[in-house]
Amino acid sequence: MKILVPVKRVVDANVKVRVKPDQSGVELANVKMSMNPFDEISVEEAVRLKEKGVATEVVVVSVGPAQAQETLRTALAMGADRGILVTTDGPTESLAVAKLLAKIVAEEAPGLVILGKQAIDDDANQTGQMLAALLGWGQGTFASKVEPTADTVSVTREIDGGLETVELKLPAVVTTDLRLNEPRYASLPNIMKAKAKPIANKTPADYGVDVTPRLTTLKVTEPPKRSAGIKVKTVDELIEKLKNSGVIA
Amino acid sequence: MSYTPPLAEQRFVLETIARIDELQALPGFEAATPDLVEAVLTEAGKLAADLFAPLNVVGDKIGSKAVDGVVTTPPGFKEAYNAYAEGGWIGLGAHPEHGGQGLPFVLASAVQEQITSANMAFSLCPMLTLGAIEALQAHASPEQQALYLAPLIEGRWTGTMNLTEPQAGSDVGALRATATPAADGTWRVKGQKIFITWGEHDLTENIVHLVLARTPDAPAGTKGISLFIVPKFLVNADGSLGARNDARVVSTEHKLGIHGSPTCTMAFGDNDDCVGYLVGAENAGMRAMFTMMNHARINVGLEGVAIAERAYQQALTFAGERVQSAKFGGAREPVRIIEHADVRRMLMTVRAFTQAARAIAYLNAAAVDRAHAEADAAKKAEAQGLADLLTPVTKAFSTDIGVEMSSLALQVFGGMGFIEETGAAQHYRDSRIAPIYEGTNGIQALDLVGRKLPMDGGRHWRSLLQRERSFVGGLPKTGELGQMVPYLEDAIEALQTASVWISGNEGDKLADTAAGATPYLRMFGLTIGASLLARQAAEAARRLDVGEGDPAFLKAKIATARFFAEQLLPAAPALLGPITRGADLLYAIPEDALPG
């Protein structure tokens, strides 16, 4: 079984994100970029399935600027076999990415597509679901456990009430949650080997997909600063304040 | 107390000072492309920050101690070591035929810097292994290499360096450990070694001790020293482990710092059954040990850079949070201490010295790579000369800086810096060993003036000074870069004068050379460090002009170089007097009058 893993290049999770002065978006120039952490979990899961002999090949895909090649190399250093880079300089909206992925799925015919549940830049949490809909495949989202068999995959999902296990017919789409696994550190020999692994360079036009944004960003602002709290002397005082502020009746 | 690998800075120094692009063009280093360098620094940096940095305090508090011949390392060390070894990091610079990656030493040094910043006590373990790998690659027989190198490079075993004995410290030639031939062609080693870093531990299944000892009838002094492999467990011909060798830890030392690193007293041959294997020829041990030591001296120099970097990061965080007192001459509101002029001076000083020392160390390591890989004999010799010249400077200047800067960084914390829980004190304590081991800084200064300056008729220091002089001559005379020029010219001129004076001393004037050695090395480090920072500033200015790179980083590069040249470098020409005034005042008071 071949596994397709889409990965996104995003602002590194440790970077303190700043809004551009013109409020058109967040500052990306000269900011450290890394692989979306949920996508690292997806790559790790796919590589583990390959190491278990369940998967035969792990193909990673990124849609983004030319530098997304570094993100693909990171995935290759973790153990993926080859990469596909679809270069586009504009914003990458979920639907456009899902359409591109659907075309790539048609070419590659994977048994499983494993995506991060969301990217930490726009937190859209849509691409996996849209891809499943476009393909007409089953989807197991927010996975904390993934167990494929010959023609099905059992996915344990993290839901509000606890855990839910669904069984999907293969091929299927899975999106990963935080507790699925702990991604490995790339080893030095694998970093070296990753240099030699192939990355195919594509454009949206190659797939006949129009990636023109459909959304307009009106304004990006920082969240309001937290105002200072107050100390209360008694429980009664606390309850009174909560009532006065309309938090409790 | 987190650690953030200074990736942008490391890459910039690799590009502008080590010229890793030129190294990559040399045979054997083809793999060291910019994207690989980036990936290596990023991924190793994750290990340093996520695995080793959190263990730094644990290692300091719990320490590694010997109890009944067993050394237990602090909790977490074994897991972190395994991640490092299994990740293949130990073999970064080692020969590919034994499983190494054959990448440049300067890249290995940059990785070593990260690991050392994160956890200096831990970093000594892989560093000593690297030293053993170096020595075996250069001097061991093919059979010995086949048996020992792969497990060391894979990190399944670690290596140690056994020189020091109670009566043989700086004077290695005074060592007394013996090796006598056995009937089977092996040797029986006997003696006690002290201060053996990571001499015993629970991280790996075997330890390969490299031991200096005297064979029967060996000449006195350093000419009669031979090098032996003494494995903790004997190694069978198929590489499997055999009997426990008669080489045991007696005790571990109580130390000022690096508590996580077990500093062992080792007993070899207490039961007259310590098997050793001769490396290279008899009485050629000192030369073999120097192969190992020259690399080790550069790595120890990097410890100074690494510890200063860590101390800087921590002081910077504190200074940006701690609110105390209104600004001198400002409004009455208390401000964060980073706004106070003197705190800024401390932070800038630590920053500038750290970057200057890093530049020297990387230039040094890159020269080692050139000497190794250059095909052209003249270029090879030139690179070797530069590497030899810079090694004592890298070692002594950087480790002095490590102590001074971790002290200054501690000062930023005020009273909190003196409290152990703050963590600044550990860096200060840990830094203190580096000027001592691997040849004290006094020995390094003597090595510089006595051995390195006169090499090849003084060609190497002259060509380095000429190179820097013409670089400064080519700088614009105005603008930010131009501000530095007079300071650089003064310092280079003074270094030239001092070098000529030192090189001219002969006979009984050699006492004056020895007396001036330490201030001379300081002047050398200050001057070359300033010039290398100015080179970085010039490249930063060029990139800013063409709109390449991160403007904030590049502007800071220029400001840091200027701070060094204009605020710190003036100390260099001022040392000309102390260097050249001779030994008289050192001995002016008779020894019996010194008390009181």
PDB file of N, CA and C in Angstrom, chain B residues 93-158:
ATOM      1  N   GLY B  93      31.779  13.629  11.364  1.00  0.00           N
ATOM      2  CA  GLY B  93      33.015  13.988  10.661  1.00  0.00           C
ATOM      3  C   GLY B  93      33.933  12.801  10.404  1.00  0.00           C
ATOM      4  N   ALA B  94      33.520  11.598  10.842  1.00  0.00           N
ATOM      5  CA  ALA B  94      34.409  10.436  10.757  1.00  0.00           C
ATOM      6  C   ALA B  94      34.465   9.870   9.337  1.00  0.00           C
ATOM      7  N   HIS B  95      35.519   9.096   9.075  1.00  0.00           N
ATOM      8  CA  HIS B  95      35.724   8.522   7.737  1.00  0.00           C
ATOM      9  C   HIS B  95      34.555   7.632   7.309  1.00  0.00           C
ATOM     10  N   PRO B  96      34.096   7.787   6.084  1.00  0.00           N
ATOM     11  CA  PRO B  96      32.976   6.973   5.598  1.00  0.00           C
ATOM     12  C   PRO B  96      33.260   5.463   5.597  1.00  0.00           C
ATOM     13  N   GLU B  97      34.533   5.051   5.431  1.00  0.00           N
ATOM     14  CA  GLU B  97      34.772   3.597   5.329  1.00  0.00           C
ATOM     15  C   GLU B  97      34.475   2.856   6.623  1.00  0.00           C
ATOM     16  N   HIS B  98      34.377   3.593   7.739  1.00  0.00           N
ATOM     17  CA  HIS B  98      34.011   2.928   8.994  1.00  0.00           C
ATOM     18  C   HIS B  98      32.634   3.364   9.478  1.00  0.00           C
ATOM     19  N   GLY B  99      31.841   3.924   8.561  1.00  0.00           N
ATOM     20  CA  GLY B  99      30.471   4.265   8.938  1.00  0.00           C
ATOM     21  C   GLY B  99      30.251   5.732   9.261  1.00  0.00           C
ATOM     22  N   GLY B 100      31.292   6.548   9.115  1.00  0.00           N
ATOM     23  CA  GLY B 100      31.119   7.982   9.341  1.00  0.00           C
ATOM     24  C   GLY B 100      30.504   8.647   8.115  1.00  0.00           C
ATOM     25  N   GLN B 101      30.195   9.930   8.252  1.00  0.00           N
ATOM     26  CA  GLN B 101      29.600  10.656   7.126  1.00  0.00           C
ATOM     27  C   GLN B 101      30.622  11.506   6.390  1.00  0.00           C
ATOM     28  N   GLY B 102      31.817  11.655   6.937  1.00  0.00           N
ATOM     29  CA  GLY B 102      32.874  12.379   6.243  1.00  0.00           C
ATOM     30  C   GLY B 102      32.594  13.846   5.984  1.00  0.00           C
ATOM     31  N   LEU B 103      31.726  14.446   6.806  1.00  0.00           N
ATOM     32  CA  LEU B 103      31.426  15.877   6.627  1.00  0.00           C
ATOM     33  C   LEU B 103      32.553  16.714   7.246  1.00  0.00           C
ATOM     34  N   PRO B 104      32.637  17.995   6.865  1.00  0.00           N
ATOM     35  CA  PRO B 104      33.751  18.811   7.370  1.00  0.00           C
ATOM     36  C   PRO B 104      33.773  18.893   8.893  1.00  0.00           C
ATOM     37  N   PHE B 105      34.992  18.975   9.426  1.00  0.00           N
ATOM     38  CA  PHE B 105      35.215  19.117  10.862  1.00  0.00           C
ATOM     39  C   PHE B 105      34.523  20.380  11.372  1.00  0.00           C
ATOM     40  N   VAL B 106      34.516  21.428  10.540  1.00  0.00           N
ATOM     41  CA  VAL B 106      33.922  22.689  11.015  1.00  0.00           C
ATOM     42  C   VAL B 106      32.412  22.535  11.212  1.00  0.00           C
ATOM     43  N   LEU B 107      31.776  21.684  10.423  1.00  0.00           N
ATOM     44  CA  LEU B 107      30.347  21.449  10.614  1.00  0.00           C
ATOM     45  C   LEU B 107      30.134  20.606  11.880  1.00  0.00           C
ATOM     46  N   ALA B 108      31.011  19.611  12.061  1.00  0.00           N
ATOM     47  CA  ALA B 108      30.962  18.816  13.292  1.00  0.00           C
ATOM     48  C   ALA B 108      31.167  19.733  14.500  1.00  0.00           C
ATOM     49  N   SER B 109      32.033  20.708  14.348  1.00  0.00           N
ATOM     50  CA  SER B 109      32.302  21.636  15.450  1.00  0.00           C
ATOM     51  C   SER B 109      31.075  22.478  15.769  1.00  0.00           C
ATOM     52  N   ALA B 110      30.363  22.897  14.733  1.00  0.00           N
ATOM     53  CA  ALA B 110      29.154  23.701  14.955  1.00  0.00           C
ATOM     54  C   ALA B 110      28.108  22.871  15.709  1.00  0.00           C
ATOM     55  N   VAL B 111      28.007  21.590  15.361  1.00  0.00           N
ATOM     56  CA  VAL B 111      27.082  20.705  16.076  1.00  0.00           C
ATOM     57  C   VAL B 111      27.560  20.500  17.513  1.00  0.00           C
ATOM     58  N   GLN B 112      28.865  20.291  17.663  1.00  0.00           N
ATOM     59  CA  GLN B 112      29.433  20.115  19.000  1.00  0.00           C
ATOM     60  C   GLN B 112      29.161  21.355  19.863  1.00  0.00           C
ATOM     61  N   GLU B 113      29.246  22.524  19.238  1.00  0.00           N
ATOM     62  CA  GLU B 113      28.958  23.769  19.976  1.00  0.00           C
ATOM     63  C   GLU B 113      27.526  23.736  20.533  1.00  0.00           C
ATOM     64  N   GLN B 114      26.578  23.302  19.717  1.00  0.00           N
ATOM     65  CA  GLN B 114      25.178  23.254  20.162  1.00  0.00           C
ATOM     66  C   GLN B 114      25.014  22.317  21.358  1.00  0.00           C
ATOM     67  N   ILE B 115      25.601  21.131  21.226  1.00  0.00           N
ATOM     68  CA  ILE B 115      25.456  20.135  22.287  1.00  0.00           C
ATOM     69  C   ILE B 115      26.118  20.648  23.567  1.00  0.00           C
ATOM     70  N   THR B 116      27.256  21.328  23.406  1.00  0.00           N
ATOM     71  CA  THR B 116      27.980  21.844  24.570  1.00  0.00           C
ATOM     72  C   THR B 116      27.213  22.975  25.237  1.00  0.00           C
ATOM     73  N   SER B 117      26.632  23.878  24.439  1.00  0.00           N
ATOM     74  CA  SER B 117      25.805  24.934  25.024  1.00  0.00           C
ATOM     75  C   SER B 117      24.674  24.313  25.835  1.00  0.00           C
ATOM     76  N   ALA B 118      24.081  23.274  25.269  1.00  0.00           N
ATOM     77  CA  ALA B 118      22.934  22.651  25.916  1.00  0.00           C
ATOM     78  C   ALA B 118      23.342  21.957  27.205  1.00  0.00           C
ATOM     79  N   ASN B 119      24.496  21.272  27.176  1.00  0.00           N
ATOM     80  CA  ASN B 119      24.879  20.457  28.327  1.00  0.00           C
ATOM     81  C   ASN B 119      26.362  20.126  28.233  1.00  0.00           C
ATOM     82  N   MET B 120      27.175  20.999  28.804  1.00  0.00           N
ATOM     83  CA  MET B 120      28.622  20.858  28.647  1.00  0.00           C
ATOM     84  C   MET B 120      29.137  19.540  29.233  1.00  0.00           C
ATOM     85  N   ALA B 121      28.643  19.169  30.402  1.00  0.00           N
ATOM     86  CA  ALA B 121      29.129  17.948  31.048  1.00  0.00           C
ATOM     87  C   ALA B 121      28.864  16.730  30.168  1.00  0.00           C
ATOM     88  N   PHE B 122      27.679  16.688  29.571  1.00  0.00           N
ATOM     89  CA  PHE B 122      27.350  15.571  28.690  1.00  0.00           C
ATOM     90  C   PHE B 122      28.210  15.596  27.432  1.00  0.00           C
ATOM     91  N   SER B 123      28.402  16.797  26.872  1.00  0.00           N
ATOM     92  CA  SER B 123      29.069  16.913  25.572  1.00  0.00           C
ATOM     93  C   SER B 123      30.478  16.347  25.584  1.00  0.00           C
ATOM     94  N   LEU B 124      31.079  16.270  26.781  1.00  0.00           N
ATOM     95  CA  LEU B 124      32.454  15.778  26.860  1.00  0.00           C
ATOM     96  C   LEU B 124      32.534  14.306  26.477  1.00  0.00           C
ATOM     97  N   CYS B 125      31.442  13.586  26.679  1.00  0.00           N
ATOM     98  CA  CYS B 125      31.460  12.156  26.356  1.00  0.00           C
ATOM     99  C   CYS B 125      31.650  11.932  24.853  1.00  0.00           C
ATOM    100  N   PRO B 126      30.756  12.482  23.996  1.00  0.00           N
ATOM    101  CA  PRO B 126      31.025  12.328  22.558  1.00  0.00           C
ATOM    102  C   PRO B 126      32.311  13.011  22.109  1.00  0.00           C
ATOM    103  N   MET B 127      32.709  14.092  22.778  1.00  0.00           N
ATOM    104  CA  MET B 127      33.934  14.771  22.370  1.00  0.00           C
ATOM    105  C   MET B 127      35.153  13.885  22.556  1.00  0.00           C
ATOM    106  N   LEU B 128      35.209  13.187  23.696  1.00  0.00           N
ATOM    107  CA  LEU B 128      36.328  12.284  23.941  1.00  0.00           C
ATOM    108  C   LEU B 128      36.307  11.120  22.962  1.00  0.00           C
ATOM    109  N   THR B 129      35.098  10.650  22.627  1.00  0.00           N
ATOM    110  CA  THR B 129      34.988   9.575  21.643  1.00  0.00           C
ATOM    111  C   THR B 129      35.544  10.032  20.298  1.00  0.00           C
ATOM    112  N   LEU B 130      35.210  11.281  19.928  1.00  0.00           N
ATOM    113  CA  LEU B 130      35.736  11.814  18.673  1.00  0.00           C
ATOM    114  C   LEU B 130      37.250  11.833  18.677  1.00  0.00           C
ATOM    115  N   GLY B 131      37.824  12.217  19.824  1.00  0.00           N
ATOM    116  CA  GLY B 131      39.284  12.234  19.943  1.00  0.00           C
ATOM    117  C   GLY B 131      39.861  10.854  19.719  1.00  0.00           C
ATOM    118  N   ALA B 132      39.229   9.840  20.320  1.00  0.00           N
ATOM    119  CA  ALA B 132      39.707   8.466  20.160  1.00  0.00           C
ATOM    120  C   ALA B 132      39.584   8.026  18.700  1.00  0.00           C
ATOM    121  N   ILE B 133      38.480   8.400  18.064  1.00  0.00           N
ATOM    122  CA  ILE B 133      38.286   8.053  16.652  1.00  0.00           C
ATOM    123  C   ILE B 133      39.404   8.678  15.807  1.00  0.00           C
ATOM    124  N   GLU B 134      39.677   9.967  16.064  1.00  0.00           N
ATOM    125  CA  GLU B 134      40.742  10.667  15.341  1.00  0.00           C
ATOM    126  C   GLU B 134      42.078   9.929  15.471  1.00  0.00           C
ATOM    127  N   ALA B 135      42.438   9.605  16.719  1.00  0.00           N
ATOM    128  CA  ALA B 135      43.733   8.981  16.962  1.00  0.00           C
ATOM    129  C   ALA B 135      43.813   7.614  16.279  1.00  0.00           C
ATOM    130  N   LEU B 136      42.731   6.840  16.358  1.00  0.00           N
ATOM    131  CA  LEU B 136      42.754   5.499  15.754  1.00  0.00           C
ATOM    132  C   LEU B 136      42.768   5.598  14.221  1.00  0.00           C
ATOM    133  N   GLN B 137      42.012   6.557  13.683  1.00  0.00           N
ATOM    134  CA  GLN B 137      42.011   6.731  12.223  1.00  0.00           C
ATOM    135  C   GLN B 137      43.413   7.059  11.724  1.00  0.00           C
ATOM    136  N   ALA B 138      44.130   7.840  12.503  1.00  0.00           N
ATOM    137  CA  ALA B 138      45.447   8.297  12.038  1.00  0.00           C
ATOM    138  C   ALA B 138      46.567   7.304  12.331  1.00  0.00           C
ATOM    139  N   HIS B 139      46.463   6.536  13.407  1.00  0.00           N
ATOM    140  CA  HIS B 139      47.645   5.773  13.836  1.00  0.00           C
ATOM    141  C   HIS B 139      47.442   4.280  14.031  1.00  0.00           C
ATOM    142  N   ALA B 140      46.186   3.818  14.142  1.00  0.00           N
ATOM    143  CA  ALA B 140      45.990   2.392  14.445  1.00  0.00           C
ATOM    144  C   ALA B 140      46.194   1.541  13.189  1.00  0.00           C
ATOM    145  N   SER B 141      46.470   0.254  13.400  1.00  0.00           N
ATOM    146  CA  SER B 141      46.651  -0.669  12.277  1.00  0.00           C
ATOM    147  C   SER B 141      45.281  -0.937  11.634  1.00  0.00           C
ATOM    148  N   PRO B 142      45.279  -1.389  10.382  1.00  0.00           N
ATOM    149  CA  PRO B 142      43.995  -1.701   9.738  1.00  0.00           C
ATOM    150  C   PRO B 142      43.154  -2.682  10.558  1.00  0.00           C
ATOM    151  N   GLU B 143      43.808  -3.660  11.204  1.00  0.00           N
ATOM    152  CA  GLU B 143      43.071  -4.642  12.005  1.00  0.00           C
ATOM    153  C   GLU B 143      42.427  -3.961  13.210  1.00  0.00           C
ATOM    154  N   GLN B 144      43.198  -3.082  13.862  1.00  0.00           N
ATOM    155  CA  GLN B 144      42.649  -2.360  15.021  1.00  0.00           C
ATOM    156  C   GLN B 144      41.506  -1.444  14.581  1.00  0.00           C
ATOM    157  N   GLN B 145      41.706  -0.797  13.442  1.00  0.00           N
ATOM    158  CA  GLN B 145      40.648   0.089  12.946  1.00  0.00           C
ATOM    159  C   GLN B 145      39.368  -0.697  12.688  1.00  0.00           C
ATOM    160  N   ALA B 146      39.539  -1.883  12.084  1.00  0.00           N
ATOM    161  CA  ALA B 146      38.368  -2.699  11.750  1.00  0.00           C
ATOM    162  C   ALA B 146      37.614  -3.115  13.009  1.00  0.00           C
ATOM    163  N   LEU B 147      38.368  -3.331  14.077  1.00  0.00           N
ATOM    164  CA  LEU B 147      37.755  -3.834  15.301  1.00  0.00           C
ATOM    165  C   LEU B 147      37.091  -2.723  16.124  1.00  0.00           C
ATOM    166  N   TYR B 148      37.744  -1.560  16.176  1.00  0.00           N
ATOM    167  CA  TYR B 148      37.311  -0.541  17.139  1.00  0.00           C
ATOM    168  C   TYR B 148      36.551   0.632  16.544  1.00  0.00           C
ATOM    169  N   LEU B 149      36.840   0.987  15.288  1.00  0.00           N
ATOM    170  CA  LEU B 149      36.296   2.245  14.782  1.00  0.00           C
ATOM    171  C   LEU B 149      34.774   2.234  14.619  1.00  0.00           C
ATOM    172  N   ALA B 150      34.250   1.194  13.997  1.00  0.00           N
ATOM    173  CA  ALA B 150      32.805   1.200  13.725  1.00  0.00           C
ATOM    174  C   ALA B 150      31.974   1.340  15.009  1.00  0.00           C
ATOM    175  N   PRO B 151      32.270   0.547  16.067  1.00  0.00           N
ATOM    176  CA  PRO B 151      31.456   0.710  17.285  1.00  0.00           C
ATOM    177  C   PRO B 151      31.595   2.097  17.917  1.00  0.00           C
ATOM    178  N   LEU B 152      32.790   2.699  17.797  1.00  0.00           N
ATOM    179  CA  LEU B 152      32.964   4.048  18.341  1.00  0.00           C
ATOM    180  C   LEU B 152      32.154   5.054  17.531  1.00  0.00           C
ATOM    181  N   ILE B 153      32.219   4.911  16.197  1.00  0.00           N
ATOM    182  CA  ILE B 153      31.511   5.847  15.322  1.00  0.00           C
ATOM    183  C   ILE B 153      30.001   5.684  15.475  1.00  0.00           C
ATOM    184  N   GLU B 154      29.560   4.453  15.677  1.00  0.00           N
ATOM    185  CA  GLU B 154      28.121   4.225  15.897  1.00  0.00           C
ATOM    186  C   GLU B 154      27.685   4.665  17.289  1.00  0.00           C
ATOM    187  N   GLY B 155      28.661   4.913  18.164  1.00  0.00           N
ATOM    188  CA  GLY B 155      28.315   5.319  19.519  1.00  0.00           C
ATOM    189  C   GLY B 155      27.965   4.150  20.422  1.00  0.00           C
ATOM    190  N   ARG B 156      28.203   2.906  19.953  1.00  0.00           N
ATOM    191  CA  ARG B 156      27.938   1.751  20.817  1.00  0.00           C
ATOM    192  C   ARG B 156      28.968   1.698  21.940  1.00  0.00           C
ATOM    193  N   TRP B 157      30.189   2.206  21.657  1.00  0.00           N
ATOM    194  CA  TRP B 157      31.247   2.317  22.660  1.00  0.00           C
ATOM    195  C   TRP B 157      31.660   3.780  22.724  1.00  0.00           C
ATOM    196  N   THR B 158      32.284   4.155  23.845  1.00  0.00           N
ATOM    197  CA  THR B 158      32.848   5.505  23.913  1.00  0.00           C
ATOM    198  C   THR B 158      34.363   5.411  24.080  1.00  0.00           C
TER     199      THR B 158
END
